[in-house]
Coordinates of C-alpha atoms in Angstrom, one line a residue:
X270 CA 28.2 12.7 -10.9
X271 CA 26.0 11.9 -8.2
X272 CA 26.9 12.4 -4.7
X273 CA 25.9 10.1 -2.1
X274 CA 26.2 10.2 1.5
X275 CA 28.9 8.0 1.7
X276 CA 31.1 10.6 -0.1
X277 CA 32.3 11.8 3.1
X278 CA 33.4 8.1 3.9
X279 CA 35.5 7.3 1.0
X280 CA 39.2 6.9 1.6
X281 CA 40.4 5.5 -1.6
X282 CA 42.9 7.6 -2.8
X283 CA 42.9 9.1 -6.3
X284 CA 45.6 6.7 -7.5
X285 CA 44.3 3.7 -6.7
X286 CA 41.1 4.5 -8.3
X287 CA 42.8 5.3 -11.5
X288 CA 44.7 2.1 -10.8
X289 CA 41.6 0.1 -11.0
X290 CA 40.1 1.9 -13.5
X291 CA 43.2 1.1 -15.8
X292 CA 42.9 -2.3 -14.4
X293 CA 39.9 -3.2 -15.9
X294 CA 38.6 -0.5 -18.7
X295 CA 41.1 -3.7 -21.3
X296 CA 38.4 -6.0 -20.5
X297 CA 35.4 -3.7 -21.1
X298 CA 37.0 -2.4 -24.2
X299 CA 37.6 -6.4 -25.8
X300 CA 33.9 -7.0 -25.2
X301 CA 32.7 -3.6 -26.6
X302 CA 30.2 -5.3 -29.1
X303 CA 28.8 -7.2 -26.1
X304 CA 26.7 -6.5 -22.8
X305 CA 29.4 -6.1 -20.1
X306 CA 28.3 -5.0 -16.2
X307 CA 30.4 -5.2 -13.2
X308 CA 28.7 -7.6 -10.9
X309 CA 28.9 -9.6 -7.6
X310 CA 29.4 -13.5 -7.5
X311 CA 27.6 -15.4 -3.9
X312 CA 26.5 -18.8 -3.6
X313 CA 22.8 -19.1 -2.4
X314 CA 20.5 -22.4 -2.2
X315 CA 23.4 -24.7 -3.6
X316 CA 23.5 -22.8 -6.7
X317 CA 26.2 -19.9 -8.1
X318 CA 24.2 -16.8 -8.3
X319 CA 25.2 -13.1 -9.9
X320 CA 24.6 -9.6 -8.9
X321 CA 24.3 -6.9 -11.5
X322 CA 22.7 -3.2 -12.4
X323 CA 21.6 -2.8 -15.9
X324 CA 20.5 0.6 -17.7
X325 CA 17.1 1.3 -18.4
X326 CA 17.9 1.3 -21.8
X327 CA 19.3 -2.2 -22.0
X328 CA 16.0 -3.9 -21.1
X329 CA 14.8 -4.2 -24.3
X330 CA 17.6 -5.5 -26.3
X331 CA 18.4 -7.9 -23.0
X332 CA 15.2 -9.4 -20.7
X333 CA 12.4 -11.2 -22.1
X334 CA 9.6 -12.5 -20.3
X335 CA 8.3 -16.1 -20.4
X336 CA 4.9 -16.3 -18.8
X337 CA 2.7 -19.1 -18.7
X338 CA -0.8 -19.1 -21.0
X339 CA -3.8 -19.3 -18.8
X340 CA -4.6 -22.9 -19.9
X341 CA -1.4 -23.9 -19.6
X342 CA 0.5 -23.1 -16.4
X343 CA 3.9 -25.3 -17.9
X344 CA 4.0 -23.0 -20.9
X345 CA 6.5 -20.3 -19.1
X346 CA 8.5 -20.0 -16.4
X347 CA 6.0 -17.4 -14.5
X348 CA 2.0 -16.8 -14.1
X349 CA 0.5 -15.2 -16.8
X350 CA 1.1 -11.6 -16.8
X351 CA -2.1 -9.7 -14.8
X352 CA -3.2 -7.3 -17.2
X353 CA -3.4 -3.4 -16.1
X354 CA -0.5 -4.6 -13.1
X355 CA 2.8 -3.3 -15.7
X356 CA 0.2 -0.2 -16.3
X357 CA 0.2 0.4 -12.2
X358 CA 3.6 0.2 -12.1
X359 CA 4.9 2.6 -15.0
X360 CA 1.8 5.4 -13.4
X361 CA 3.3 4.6 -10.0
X362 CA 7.3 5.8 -11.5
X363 CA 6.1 8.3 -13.5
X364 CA 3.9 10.3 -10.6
X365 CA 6.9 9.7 -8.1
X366 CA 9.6 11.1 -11.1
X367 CA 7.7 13.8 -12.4
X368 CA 6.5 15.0 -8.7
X369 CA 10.9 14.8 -8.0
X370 CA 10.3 12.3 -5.2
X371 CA 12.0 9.2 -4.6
X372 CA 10.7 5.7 -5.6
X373 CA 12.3 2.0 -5.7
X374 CA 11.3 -1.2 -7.9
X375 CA 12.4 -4.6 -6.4
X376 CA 15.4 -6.5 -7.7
X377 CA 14.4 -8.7 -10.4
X378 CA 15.3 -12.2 -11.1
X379 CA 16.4 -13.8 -14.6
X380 CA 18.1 -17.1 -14.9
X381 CA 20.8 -18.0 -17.8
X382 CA 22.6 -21.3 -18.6
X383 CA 26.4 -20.3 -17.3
X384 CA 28.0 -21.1 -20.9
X385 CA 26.1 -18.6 -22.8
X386 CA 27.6 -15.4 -20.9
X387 CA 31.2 -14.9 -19.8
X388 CA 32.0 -14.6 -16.0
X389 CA 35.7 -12.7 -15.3
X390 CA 36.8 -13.1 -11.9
X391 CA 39.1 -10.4 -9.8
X392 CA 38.5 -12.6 -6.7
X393 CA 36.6 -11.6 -3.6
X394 CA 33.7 -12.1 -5.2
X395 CA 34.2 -8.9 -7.7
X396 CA 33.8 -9.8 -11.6
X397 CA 32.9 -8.2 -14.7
X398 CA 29.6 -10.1 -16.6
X399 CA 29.8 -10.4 -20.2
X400 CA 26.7 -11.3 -21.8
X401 CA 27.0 -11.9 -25.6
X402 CA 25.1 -10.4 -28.4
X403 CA 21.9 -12.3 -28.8
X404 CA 21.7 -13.8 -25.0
X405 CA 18.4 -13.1 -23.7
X406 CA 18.5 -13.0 -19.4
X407 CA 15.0 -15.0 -19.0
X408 CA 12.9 -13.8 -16.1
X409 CA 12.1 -15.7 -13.6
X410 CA 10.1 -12.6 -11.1
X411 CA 9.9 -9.4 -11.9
X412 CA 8.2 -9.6 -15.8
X413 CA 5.8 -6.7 -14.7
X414 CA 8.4 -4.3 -13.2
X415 CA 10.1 -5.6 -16.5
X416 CA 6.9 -4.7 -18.4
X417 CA 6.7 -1.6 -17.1
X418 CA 10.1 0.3 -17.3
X419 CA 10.0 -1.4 -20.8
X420 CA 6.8 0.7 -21.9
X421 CA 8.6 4.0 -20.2
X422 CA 11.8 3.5 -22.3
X423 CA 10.0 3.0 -25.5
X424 CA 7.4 5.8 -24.9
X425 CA 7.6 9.3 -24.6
X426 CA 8.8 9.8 -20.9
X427 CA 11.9 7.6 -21.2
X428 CA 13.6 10.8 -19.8
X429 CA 12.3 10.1 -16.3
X430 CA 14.0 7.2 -16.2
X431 CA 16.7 7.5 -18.8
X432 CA 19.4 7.8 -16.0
X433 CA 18.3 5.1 -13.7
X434 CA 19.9 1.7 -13.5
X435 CA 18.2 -1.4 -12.1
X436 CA 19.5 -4.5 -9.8
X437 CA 19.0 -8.2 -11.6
X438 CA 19.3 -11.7 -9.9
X439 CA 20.7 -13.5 -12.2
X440 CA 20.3 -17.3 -11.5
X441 CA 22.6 -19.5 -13.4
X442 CA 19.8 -22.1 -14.1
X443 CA 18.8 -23.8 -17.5
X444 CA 16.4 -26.6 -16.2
X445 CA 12.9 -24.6 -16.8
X446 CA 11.3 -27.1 -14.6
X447 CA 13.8 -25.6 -11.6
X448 CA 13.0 -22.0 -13.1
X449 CA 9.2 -22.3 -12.2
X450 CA 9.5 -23.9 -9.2
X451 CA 12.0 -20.5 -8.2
X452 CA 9.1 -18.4 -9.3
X453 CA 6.6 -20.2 -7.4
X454 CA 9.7 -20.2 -3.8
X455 CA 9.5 -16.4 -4.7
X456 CA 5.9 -16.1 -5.0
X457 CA 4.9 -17.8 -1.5
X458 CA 5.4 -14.2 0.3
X459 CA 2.7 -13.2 2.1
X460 CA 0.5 -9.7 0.6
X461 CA 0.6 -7.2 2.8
X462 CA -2.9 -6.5 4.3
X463 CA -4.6 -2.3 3.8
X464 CA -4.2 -1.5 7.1
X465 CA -0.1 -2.0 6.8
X466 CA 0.6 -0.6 3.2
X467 CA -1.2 2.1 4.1
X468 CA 0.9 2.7 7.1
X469 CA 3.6 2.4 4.6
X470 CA 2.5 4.7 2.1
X471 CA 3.4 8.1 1.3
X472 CA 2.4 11.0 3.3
X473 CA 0.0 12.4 1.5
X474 CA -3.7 12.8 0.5
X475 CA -5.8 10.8 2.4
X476 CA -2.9 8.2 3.7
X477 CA -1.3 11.5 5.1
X478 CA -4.8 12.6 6.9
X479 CA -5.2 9.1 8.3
X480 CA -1.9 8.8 9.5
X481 CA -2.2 12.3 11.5
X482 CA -6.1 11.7 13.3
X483 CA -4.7 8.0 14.4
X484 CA -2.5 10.0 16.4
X485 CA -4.7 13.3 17.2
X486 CA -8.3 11.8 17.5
X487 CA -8.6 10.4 21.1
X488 CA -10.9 7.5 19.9
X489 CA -8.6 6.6 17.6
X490 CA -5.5 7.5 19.2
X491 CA -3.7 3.7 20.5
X492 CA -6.9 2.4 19.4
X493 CA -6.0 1.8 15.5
X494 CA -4.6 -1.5 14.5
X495 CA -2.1 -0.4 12.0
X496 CA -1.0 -3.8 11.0
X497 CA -3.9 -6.5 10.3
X498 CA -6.8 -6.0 8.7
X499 CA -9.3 -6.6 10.9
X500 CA -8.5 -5.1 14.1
X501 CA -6.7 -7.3 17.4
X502 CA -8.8 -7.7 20.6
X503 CA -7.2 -10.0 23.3
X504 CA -4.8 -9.2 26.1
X505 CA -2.0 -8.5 23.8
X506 CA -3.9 -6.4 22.1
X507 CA -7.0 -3.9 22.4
X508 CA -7.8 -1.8 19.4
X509 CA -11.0 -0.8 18.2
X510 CA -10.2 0.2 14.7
X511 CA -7.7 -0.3 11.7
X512 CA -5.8 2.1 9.4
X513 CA -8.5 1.2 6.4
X514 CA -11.6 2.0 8.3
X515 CA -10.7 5.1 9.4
X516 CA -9.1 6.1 5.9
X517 CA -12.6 5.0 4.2
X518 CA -14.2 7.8 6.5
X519 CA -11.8 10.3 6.1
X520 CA -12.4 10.2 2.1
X521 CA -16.4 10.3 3.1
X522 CA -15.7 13.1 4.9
X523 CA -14.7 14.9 2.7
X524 CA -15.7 14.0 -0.8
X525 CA -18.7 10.8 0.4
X526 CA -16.0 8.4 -1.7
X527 CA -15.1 6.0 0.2
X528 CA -12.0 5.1 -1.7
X529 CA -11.2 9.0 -2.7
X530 CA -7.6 9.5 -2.8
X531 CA -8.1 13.1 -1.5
X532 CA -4.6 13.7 -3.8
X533 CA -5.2 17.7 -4.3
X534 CA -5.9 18.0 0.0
X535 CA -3.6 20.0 1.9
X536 CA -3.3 17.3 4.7
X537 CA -2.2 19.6 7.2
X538 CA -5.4 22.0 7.1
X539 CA -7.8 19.0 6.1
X540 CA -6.6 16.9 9.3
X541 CA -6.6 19.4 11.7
X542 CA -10.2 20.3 10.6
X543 CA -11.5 16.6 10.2
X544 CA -9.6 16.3 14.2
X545 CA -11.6 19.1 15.9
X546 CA -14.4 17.9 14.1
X547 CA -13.8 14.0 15.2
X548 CA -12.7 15.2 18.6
X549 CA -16.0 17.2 19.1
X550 CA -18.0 14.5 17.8
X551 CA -17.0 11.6 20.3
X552 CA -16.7 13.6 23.5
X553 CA -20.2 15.1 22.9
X554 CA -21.4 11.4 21.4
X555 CA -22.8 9.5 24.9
X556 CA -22.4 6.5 23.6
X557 CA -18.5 7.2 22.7
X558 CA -17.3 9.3 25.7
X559 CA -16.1 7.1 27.6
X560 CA -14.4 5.1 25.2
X561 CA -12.4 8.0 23.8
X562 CA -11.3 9.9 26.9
X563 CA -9.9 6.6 28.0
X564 CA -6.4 5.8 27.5
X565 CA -6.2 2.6 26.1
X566 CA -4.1 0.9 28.8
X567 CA -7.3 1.3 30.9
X568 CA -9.7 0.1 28.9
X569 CA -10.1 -3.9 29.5
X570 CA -10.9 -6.1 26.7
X571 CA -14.3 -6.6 28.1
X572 CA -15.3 -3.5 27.6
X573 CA -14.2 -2.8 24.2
X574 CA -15.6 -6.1 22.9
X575 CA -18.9 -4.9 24.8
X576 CA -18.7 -1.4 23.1
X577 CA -18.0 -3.1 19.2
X578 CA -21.3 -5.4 20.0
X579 CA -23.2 -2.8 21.3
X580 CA -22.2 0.2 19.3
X581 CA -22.1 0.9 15.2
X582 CA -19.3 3.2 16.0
X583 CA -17.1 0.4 16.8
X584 CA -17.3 -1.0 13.4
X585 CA -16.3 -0.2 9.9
X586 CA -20.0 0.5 8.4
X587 CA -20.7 2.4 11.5
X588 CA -17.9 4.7 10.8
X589 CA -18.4 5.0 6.8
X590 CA -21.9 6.3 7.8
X591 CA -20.4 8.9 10.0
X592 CA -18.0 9.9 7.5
X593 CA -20.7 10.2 4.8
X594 CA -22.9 12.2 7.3
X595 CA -20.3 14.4 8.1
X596 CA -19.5 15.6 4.5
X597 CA -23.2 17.1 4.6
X598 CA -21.5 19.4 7.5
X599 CA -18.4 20.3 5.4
X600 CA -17.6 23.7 3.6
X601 CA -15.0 23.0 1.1
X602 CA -14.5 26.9 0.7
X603 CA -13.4 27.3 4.2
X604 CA -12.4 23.9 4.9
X605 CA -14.9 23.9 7.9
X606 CA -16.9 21.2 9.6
X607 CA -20.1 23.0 10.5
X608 CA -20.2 22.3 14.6
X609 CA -23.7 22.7 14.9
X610 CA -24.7 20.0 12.7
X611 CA -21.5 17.7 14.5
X612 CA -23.3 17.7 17.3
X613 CA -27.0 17.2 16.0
X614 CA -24.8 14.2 14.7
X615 CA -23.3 13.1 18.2
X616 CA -27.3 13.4 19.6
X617 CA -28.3 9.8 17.7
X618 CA -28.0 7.0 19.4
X619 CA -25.6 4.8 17.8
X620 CA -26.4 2.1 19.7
X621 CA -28.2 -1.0 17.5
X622 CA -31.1 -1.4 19.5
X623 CA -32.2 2.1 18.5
X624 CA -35.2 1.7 15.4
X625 CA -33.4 4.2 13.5
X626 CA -31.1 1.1 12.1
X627 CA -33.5 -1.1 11.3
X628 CA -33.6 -2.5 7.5
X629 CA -30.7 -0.6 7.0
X630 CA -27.2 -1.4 8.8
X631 CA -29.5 -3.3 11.3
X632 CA -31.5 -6.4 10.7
X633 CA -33.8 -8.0 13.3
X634 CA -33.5 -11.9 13.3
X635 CA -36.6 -13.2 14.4
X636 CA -36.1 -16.5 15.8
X637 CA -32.3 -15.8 16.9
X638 CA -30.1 -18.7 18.4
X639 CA -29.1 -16.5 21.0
X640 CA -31.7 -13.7 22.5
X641 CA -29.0 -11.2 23.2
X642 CA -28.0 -11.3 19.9
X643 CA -31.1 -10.7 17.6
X644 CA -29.9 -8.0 15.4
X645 CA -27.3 -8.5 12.5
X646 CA -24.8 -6.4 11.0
X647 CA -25.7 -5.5 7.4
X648 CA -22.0 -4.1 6.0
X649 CA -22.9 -3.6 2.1
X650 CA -23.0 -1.2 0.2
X651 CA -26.9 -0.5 0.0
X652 CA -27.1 -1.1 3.7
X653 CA -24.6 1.9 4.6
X654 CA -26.5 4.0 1.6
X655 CA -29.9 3.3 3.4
X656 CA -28.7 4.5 6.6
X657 CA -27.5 7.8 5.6
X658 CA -30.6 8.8 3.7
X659 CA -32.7 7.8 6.9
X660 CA -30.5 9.4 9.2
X661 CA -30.2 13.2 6.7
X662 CA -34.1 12.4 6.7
X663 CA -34.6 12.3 10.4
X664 CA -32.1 15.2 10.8
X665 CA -33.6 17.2 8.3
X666 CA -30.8 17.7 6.1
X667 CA -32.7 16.4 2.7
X668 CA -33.0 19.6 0.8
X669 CA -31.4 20.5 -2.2
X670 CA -30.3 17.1 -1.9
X671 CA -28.6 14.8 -5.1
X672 CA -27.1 12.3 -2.5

């Protein structure tokens, strides 16, 4: 039996439990042929609504799915299923399971006319749901976490979730016009942005690194928008950087992937190598010194817009071509940043006035609107590819190259 930590907060005595259980194994007994799950009854948006867990194992015999076709958004009670999305999920269980960590699917929500199942009260709110052989609970959200834990069960790693049970909504609904117009109430939830899942990820890999230099690099230490996208600068709030542009650098760092999951890195050892590298970097950097031995609560908003416009640093591109530089300096044997390159690296001016950047993260507008602002920011992909081969080239660093 598993033990939760509740256990030490039970007080019901052994007799009434085997009171209750007397109580109602009769009922699960006459509906042995049938689908029969304890369940919680609550009112919610004018409409009588269930609670109940179901078995891994039941959700093929009892969900089906109703999406719409892709010409046809009326056809189901749902979007069309996204393909590879049911994939993600079951590779998402399966890592967590096999790795014996914990990980948690949403409630799903299926909707059923009220006379096809059988609803026996205790009171309080307590019943027992008995659905019927040949009732199907039709899902209203949920049909790839449905998908998914479908594909486990029926494949061959239904152990990892053989003993798991999962929580349903069910909505006592028949009008399918009502039933879409719940999916699309559900679906209305804003996505969270990079920067905050990945402060909500798990601790390791490159998520893990990340998480550790926002708090041990000085530059990006209070610095780091960890919630929007695109980093806050206004009174409330002066940050430099987000969670995503510093996790795009740390995978250049140390692999010159931007998106590298950095899964097999110890992310003790690798932060506290890419932090004295980072740390070196900025302090002997000019054009960064100041900015990073300031705390942030003196450092005026002024200032740190004057830095992002001034300095490639300060932006996203600026600090992928860092990263990518810096993985020229790394020894992946000894899990070194070579310090004498780092600070060939912190002599360049960064600034994007220098000719270093031009036709390459930099490009010179010749008749500008404004004359203080004649260069443009050139993010792509090519642009940030150009500027590391021009910077290895004036650095010297081009032999024995495949980059």
């Amino acid at each position: 039996m598993i033990q939760t930590n509740q256990d030490s907060n039970n007080n019901v005595s052994p007799e009434i439990k085997a009171n209750f259980s007397t109580l109602v194994a009769p009922f699960f007994e006459a509906h042995y042929r049938d689908s029969c799950y304890p369940g919680l009854i609550f009112q919610q948006g004018k409409r009588k609504m269930l609670q109940i867990n179901i078995p891994a194992g039941d959700f093929p015999a009892l969900l089906v799915a109703k999406p719409a076709t892709d010409d046809d958004p009326e056809s189901g009670k749902q979007r069309p299923e996204v393909p590879g999305h049911a994939e993600e999920i079951k590779n998402y269980i399966i890592e967590q399971a096999q790795k014996g960590k914990p990980w948690i699917l949403g409630t799903l929500t299926a909707n059923v006319p009220l006379e096809k199942i059988k609803i026996l009260e205790f009171g309080r709110g307590i019943c027992i749901v008995v659905i019927p052989r040949g009732v199907k609970l039709e899902i209203t959200d949920g049909q790839h976490r449905k998908s998914a834990i479908q594909k486990l069960i029926e494949g061959d790693k239904s152990n990892l979730i053989g003993d798991d049970d999962f929580p349903i909504t069910l909505v006592l609904e028949e009008d399918p016009d009502q039933c879409r117009k719940d999916f699309g109430d559900m679906a209305q939830t804003k996505p969270l942005g990079k920067a905050l899942l990945l402060s909500f990820s798990e601790v390791e890999g490159r998520v893990g690194i990340t998480k550790k230099l926002v708090k041990q690099v000085k530059m990006f230490d209070g610095k780091t928008d960890k919630i929007q996208d695109s980093p806050r600068l206004n009174n409330k709030f002066i940050y430099i950087y987000t969670n995503n542009f510093i996790a795009r650098a740390v995978s250049c760092a140390f692999t010159k992937n931007p998106d590298s999951e950095l899964q097999d890195y110890d992310v003790e050892i690798s932060s506290n190598a890419l932090t004295n590298c980072f740390n070196k970097f900025f302090f002997e950097c000019s054009n960064t010194r100041y900015i990073s031995e300031a705390k942030v609560a003196d450092l005026t908003v002024t200032e740190v817009r004057k830095f992002k416009d001034e300095c490639l640093l300060g932006v996203s591109a600026g600090l992928e071509v860092l990263g990518r530089l810096l993985y020229f300096t790394y020894n992946n044997d000894s899990n070194y940043f070579d310090e004498a390159k780092v600070s060939q690296l912190a002599q360049i001016n960064w600034t994007r006035s220098d000719p270093i950047w031009e036709n390459n993260l930099i490009r010179i507008d010749p008749n500008p609107k404004n004359p203080d602002k004649r260069y443009k920011l050139s993010t792509g992909a090519n642009a940030v590819t150009d500027a590391v081969k021009t910077l290895r080239s004036k650095l010297g660093w081009l032999e024995n190259s495949s980059y």
